[in-house]
mmCIF file of C-alpha atoms in Angstrom:
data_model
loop_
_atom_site.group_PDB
_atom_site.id
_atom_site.type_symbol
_atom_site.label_atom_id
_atom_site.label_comp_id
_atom_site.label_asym_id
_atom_site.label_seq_id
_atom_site.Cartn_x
_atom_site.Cartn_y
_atom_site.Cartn_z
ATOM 1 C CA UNK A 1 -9.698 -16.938 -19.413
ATOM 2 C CA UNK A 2 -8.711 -20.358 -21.484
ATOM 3 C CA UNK A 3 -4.696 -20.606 -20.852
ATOM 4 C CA UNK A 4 -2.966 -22.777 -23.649
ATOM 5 C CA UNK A 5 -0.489 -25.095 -21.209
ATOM 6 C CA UNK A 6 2.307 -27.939 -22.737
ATOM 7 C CA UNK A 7 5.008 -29.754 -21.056
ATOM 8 C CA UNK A 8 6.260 -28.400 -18.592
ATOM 9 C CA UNK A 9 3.954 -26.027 -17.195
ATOM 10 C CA UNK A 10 1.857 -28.488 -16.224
ATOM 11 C CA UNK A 11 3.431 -28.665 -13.333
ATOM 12 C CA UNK A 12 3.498 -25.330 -12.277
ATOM 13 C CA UNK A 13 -0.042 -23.791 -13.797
ATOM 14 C CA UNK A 14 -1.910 -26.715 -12.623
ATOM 15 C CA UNK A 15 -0.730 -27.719 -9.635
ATOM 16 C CA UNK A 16 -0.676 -24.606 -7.915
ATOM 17 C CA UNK A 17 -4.219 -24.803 -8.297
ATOM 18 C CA UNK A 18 -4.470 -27.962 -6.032
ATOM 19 C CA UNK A 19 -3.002 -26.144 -3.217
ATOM 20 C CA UNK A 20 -5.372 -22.581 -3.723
ATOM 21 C CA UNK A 21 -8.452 -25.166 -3.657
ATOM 22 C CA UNK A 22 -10.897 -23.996 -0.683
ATOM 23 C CA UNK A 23 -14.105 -26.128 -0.838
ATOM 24 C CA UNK A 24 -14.006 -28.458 -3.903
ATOM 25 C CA UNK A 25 -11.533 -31.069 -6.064
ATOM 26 C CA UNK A 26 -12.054 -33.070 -8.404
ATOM 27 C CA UNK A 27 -9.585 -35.248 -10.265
ATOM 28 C CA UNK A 28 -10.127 -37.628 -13.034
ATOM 29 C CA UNK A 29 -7.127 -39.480 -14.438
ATOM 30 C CA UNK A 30 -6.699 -43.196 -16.639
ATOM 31 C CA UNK A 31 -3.421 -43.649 -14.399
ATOM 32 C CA UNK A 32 -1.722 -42.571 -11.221
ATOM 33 C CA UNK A 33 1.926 -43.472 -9.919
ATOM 34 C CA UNK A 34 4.268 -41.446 -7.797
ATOM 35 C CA UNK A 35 3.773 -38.102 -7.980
ATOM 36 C CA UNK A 36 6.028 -34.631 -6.242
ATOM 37 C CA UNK A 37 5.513 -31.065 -6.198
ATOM 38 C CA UNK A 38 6.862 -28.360 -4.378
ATOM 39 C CA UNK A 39 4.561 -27.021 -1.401
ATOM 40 C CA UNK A 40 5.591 -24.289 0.296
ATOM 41 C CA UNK A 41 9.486 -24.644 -0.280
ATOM 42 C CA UNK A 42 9.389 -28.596 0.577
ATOM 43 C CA UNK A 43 8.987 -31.401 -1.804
ATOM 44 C CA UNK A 44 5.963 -33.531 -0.688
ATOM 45 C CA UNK A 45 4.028 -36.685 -2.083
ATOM 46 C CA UNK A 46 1.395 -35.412 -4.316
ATOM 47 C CA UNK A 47 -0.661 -37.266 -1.642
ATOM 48 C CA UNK A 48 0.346 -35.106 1.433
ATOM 49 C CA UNK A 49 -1.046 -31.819 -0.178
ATOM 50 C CA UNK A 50 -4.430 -33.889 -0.356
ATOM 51 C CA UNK A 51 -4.013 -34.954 3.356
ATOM 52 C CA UNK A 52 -3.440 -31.543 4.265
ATOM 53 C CA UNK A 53 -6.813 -30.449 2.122
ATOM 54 C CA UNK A 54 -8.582 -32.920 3.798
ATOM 55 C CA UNK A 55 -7.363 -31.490 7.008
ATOM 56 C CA UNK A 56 -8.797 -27.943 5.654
ATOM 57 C CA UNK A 57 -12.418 -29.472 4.763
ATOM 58 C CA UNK A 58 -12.004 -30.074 1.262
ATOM 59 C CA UNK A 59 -13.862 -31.885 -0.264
ATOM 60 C CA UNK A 60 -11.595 -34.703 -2.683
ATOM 61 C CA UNK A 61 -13.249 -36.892 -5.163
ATOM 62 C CA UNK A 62 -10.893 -39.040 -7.336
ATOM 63 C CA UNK A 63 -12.049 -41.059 -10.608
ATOM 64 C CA UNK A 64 -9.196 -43.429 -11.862
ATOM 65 C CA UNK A 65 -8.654 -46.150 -14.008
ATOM 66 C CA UNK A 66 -7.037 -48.814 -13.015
ATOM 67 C CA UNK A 67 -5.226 -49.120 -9.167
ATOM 68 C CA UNK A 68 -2.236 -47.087 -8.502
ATOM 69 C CA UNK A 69 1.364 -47.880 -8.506
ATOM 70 C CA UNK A 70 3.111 -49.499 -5.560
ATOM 71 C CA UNK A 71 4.743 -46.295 -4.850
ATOM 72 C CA UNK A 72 1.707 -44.116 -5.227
ATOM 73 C CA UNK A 73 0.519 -46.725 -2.975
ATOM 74 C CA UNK A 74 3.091 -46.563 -0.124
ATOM 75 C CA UNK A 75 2.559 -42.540 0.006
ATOM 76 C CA UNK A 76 -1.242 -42.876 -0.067
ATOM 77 C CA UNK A 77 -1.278 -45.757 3.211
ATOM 78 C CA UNK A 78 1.115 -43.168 5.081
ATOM 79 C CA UNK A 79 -1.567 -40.781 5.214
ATOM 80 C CA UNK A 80 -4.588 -42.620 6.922
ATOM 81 C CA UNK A 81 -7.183 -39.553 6.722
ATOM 82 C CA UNK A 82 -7.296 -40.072 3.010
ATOM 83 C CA UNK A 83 -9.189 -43.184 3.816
ATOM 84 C CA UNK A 84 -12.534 -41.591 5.228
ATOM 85 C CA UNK A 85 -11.550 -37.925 3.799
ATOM 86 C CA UNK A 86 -11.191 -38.622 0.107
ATOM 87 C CA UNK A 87 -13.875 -40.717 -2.023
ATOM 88 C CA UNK A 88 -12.074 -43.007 -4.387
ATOM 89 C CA UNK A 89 -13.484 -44.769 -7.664
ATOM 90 C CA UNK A 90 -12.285 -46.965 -10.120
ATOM 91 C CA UNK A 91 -13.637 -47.315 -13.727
ATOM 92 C CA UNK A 92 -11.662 -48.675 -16.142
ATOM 93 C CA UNK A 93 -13.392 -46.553 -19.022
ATOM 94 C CA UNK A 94 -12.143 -43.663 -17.624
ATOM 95 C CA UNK A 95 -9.198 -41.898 -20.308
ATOM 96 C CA UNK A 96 -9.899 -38.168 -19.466
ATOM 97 C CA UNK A 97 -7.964 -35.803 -17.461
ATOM 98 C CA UNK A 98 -9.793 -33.543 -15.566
ATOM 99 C CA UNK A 99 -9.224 -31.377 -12.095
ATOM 100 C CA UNK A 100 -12.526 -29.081 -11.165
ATOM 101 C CA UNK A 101 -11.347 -26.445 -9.155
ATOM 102 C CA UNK A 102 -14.342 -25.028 -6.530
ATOM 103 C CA UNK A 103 -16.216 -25.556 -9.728
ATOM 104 C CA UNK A 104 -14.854 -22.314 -11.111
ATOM 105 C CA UNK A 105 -11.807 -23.621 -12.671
ATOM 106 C CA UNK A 106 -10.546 -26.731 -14.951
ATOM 107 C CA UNK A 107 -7.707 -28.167 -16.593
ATOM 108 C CA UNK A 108 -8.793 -30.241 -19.457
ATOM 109 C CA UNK A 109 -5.678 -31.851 -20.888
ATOM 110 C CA UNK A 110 -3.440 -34.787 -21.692
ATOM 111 C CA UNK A 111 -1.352 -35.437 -18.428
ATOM 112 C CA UNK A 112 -2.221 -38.334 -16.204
ATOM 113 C CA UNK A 113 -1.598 -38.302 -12.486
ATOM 114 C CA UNK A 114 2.430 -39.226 -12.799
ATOM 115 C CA UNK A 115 5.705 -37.665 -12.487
ATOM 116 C CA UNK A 116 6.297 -37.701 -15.947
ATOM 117 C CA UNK A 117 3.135 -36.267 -15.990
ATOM 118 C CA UNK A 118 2.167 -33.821 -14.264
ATOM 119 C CA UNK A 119 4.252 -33.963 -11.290
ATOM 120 C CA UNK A 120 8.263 -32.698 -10.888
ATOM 121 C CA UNK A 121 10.159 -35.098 -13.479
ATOM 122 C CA UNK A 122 13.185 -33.294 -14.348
ATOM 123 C CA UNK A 123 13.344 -31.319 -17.897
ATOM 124 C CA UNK A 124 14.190 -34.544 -20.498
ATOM 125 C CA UNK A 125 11.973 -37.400 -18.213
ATOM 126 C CA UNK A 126 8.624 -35.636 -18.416
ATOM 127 C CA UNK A 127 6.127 -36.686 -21.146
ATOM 128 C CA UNK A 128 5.163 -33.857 -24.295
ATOM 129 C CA UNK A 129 2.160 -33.018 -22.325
ATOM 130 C CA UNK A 130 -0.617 -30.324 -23.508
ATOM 131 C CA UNK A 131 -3.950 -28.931 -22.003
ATOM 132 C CA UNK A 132 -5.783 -25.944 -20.845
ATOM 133 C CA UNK A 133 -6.500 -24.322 -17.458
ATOM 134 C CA UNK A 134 -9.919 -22.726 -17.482
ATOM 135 C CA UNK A 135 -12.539 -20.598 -15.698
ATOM 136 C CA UNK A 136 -14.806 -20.175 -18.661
ATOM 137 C CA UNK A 137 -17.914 -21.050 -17.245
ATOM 138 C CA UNK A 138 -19.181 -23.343 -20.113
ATOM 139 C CA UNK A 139 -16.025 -25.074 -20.620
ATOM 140 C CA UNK A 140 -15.934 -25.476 -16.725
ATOM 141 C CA UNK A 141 -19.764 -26.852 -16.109
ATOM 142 C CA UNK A 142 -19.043 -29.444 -19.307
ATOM 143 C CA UNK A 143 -16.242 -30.713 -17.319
ATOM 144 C CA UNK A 144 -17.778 -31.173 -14.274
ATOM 145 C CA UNK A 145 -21.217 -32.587 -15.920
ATOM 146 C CA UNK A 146 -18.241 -35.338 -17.100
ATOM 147 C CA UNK A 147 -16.800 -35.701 -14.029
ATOM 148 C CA UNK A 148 -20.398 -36.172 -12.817
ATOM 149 C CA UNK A 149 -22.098 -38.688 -14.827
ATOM 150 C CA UNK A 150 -18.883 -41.174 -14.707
ATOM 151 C CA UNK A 151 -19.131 -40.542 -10.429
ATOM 152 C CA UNK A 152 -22.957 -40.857 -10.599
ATOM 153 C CA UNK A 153 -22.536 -44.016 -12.639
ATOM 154 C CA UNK A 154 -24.641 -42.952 -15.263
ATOM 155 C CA UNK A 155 -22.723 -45.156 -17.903
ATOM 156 C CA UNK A 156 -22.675 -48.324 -15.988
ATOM 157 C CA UNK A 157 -25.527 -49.885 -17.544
ATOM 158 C CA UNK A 158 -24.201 -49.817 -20.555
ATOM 159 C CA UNK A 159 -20.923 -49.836 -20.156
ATOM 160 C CA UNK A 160 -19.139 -53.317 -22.394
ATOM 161 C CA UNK A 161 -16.259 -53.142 -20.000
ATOM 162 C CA UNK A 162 -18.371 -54.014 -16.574
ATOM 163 C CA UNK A 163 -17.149 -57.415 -16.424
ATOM 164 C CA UNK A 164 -13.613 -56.227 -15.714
ATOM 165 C CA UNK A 165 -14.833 -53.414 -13.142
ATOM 166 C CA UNK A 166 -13.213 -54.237 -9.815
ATOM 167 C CA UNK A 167 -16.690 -52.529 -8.228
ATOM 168 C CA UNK A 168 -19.617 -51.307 -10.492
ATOM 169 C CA UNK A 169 -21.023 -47.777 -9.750
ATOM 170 C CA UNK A 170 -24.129 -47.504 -10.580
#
């Protein structure tokens, strides 16, 4: 299955797969602010839902760009567990957005980890967004392998940018 998603159904295609996630997640985004969604008929910081996977044993790795907003910020520190139950890394060479799902499903797209986004901007604030929400198994394992090498640090060597890395992988 390769699903076609724009705009607005970011929100609800991809999303939904956050809270469905059992074992694995993996996110990779160039930014992150403030971010919403709808979780069982409340609306939560994006970062509660990952509190409450952490709480469930999942296992949360997060590749981002460049630190989050304030307000990102303030959600994240209200949620302690995050701290020793998500692993967090900055590279600033990181542009792609990716979620691994379990490693049997991806979005490969355009939205960033943001209201406007991906998250539940009214219709008229969001951004023109487009992607696609996968479980073909070759489109799947080349996003991961991605995912992989930037967490791995496999880059880092050669990377021009390392003199503005706040903290160097590999």
């Amino acid at each position: 299955m390769i699903k076609y998603i724009a705009d607005e159904e970011h929100y609800g295609e991809v999303l939904k797969q956050v809270t469905n996630v059992r074992r694995q997640l993996w996110i990779g985004t160039a930014d992150i602010k403030d971010l919403y969604m709808k979780s069982g008929g409340a609306t939560l910081p994006f970062v509660a839902v990952l509190a409450d996977l952490v709480h469930r044993g999942v296992e949360i790795r997060l590749i981002h760009a460049k630190e989050p907003g304030p307000n990102f910020q303030q959600d994240f520190d209200r949620y302690p567990e995050l701290l020793e139950g998500m692993e967090r890394q900055l590279c600033p060479r990181v542009h792609f957005k990716l979620m691994v799902f379990d490693c049997r499903l991806a979005y490969i797209g355009s939205a960033n980890l943001t209201g406007a986004g991906i998250g539940m901007k009214g219709v008229g604030t969001r951004n023109f967004e487009a992607g696609i929400l996968t479980d073909e198994e070759l489109l799947v394992d080349q996003a991961t392998t991605q995912f992989d090498n930037v967490w791995m640090g496999r880059h880092c060597r050669t990377c021009r940018r390392r003199a503005y890395c706040p903290d160097p992988i590999g």
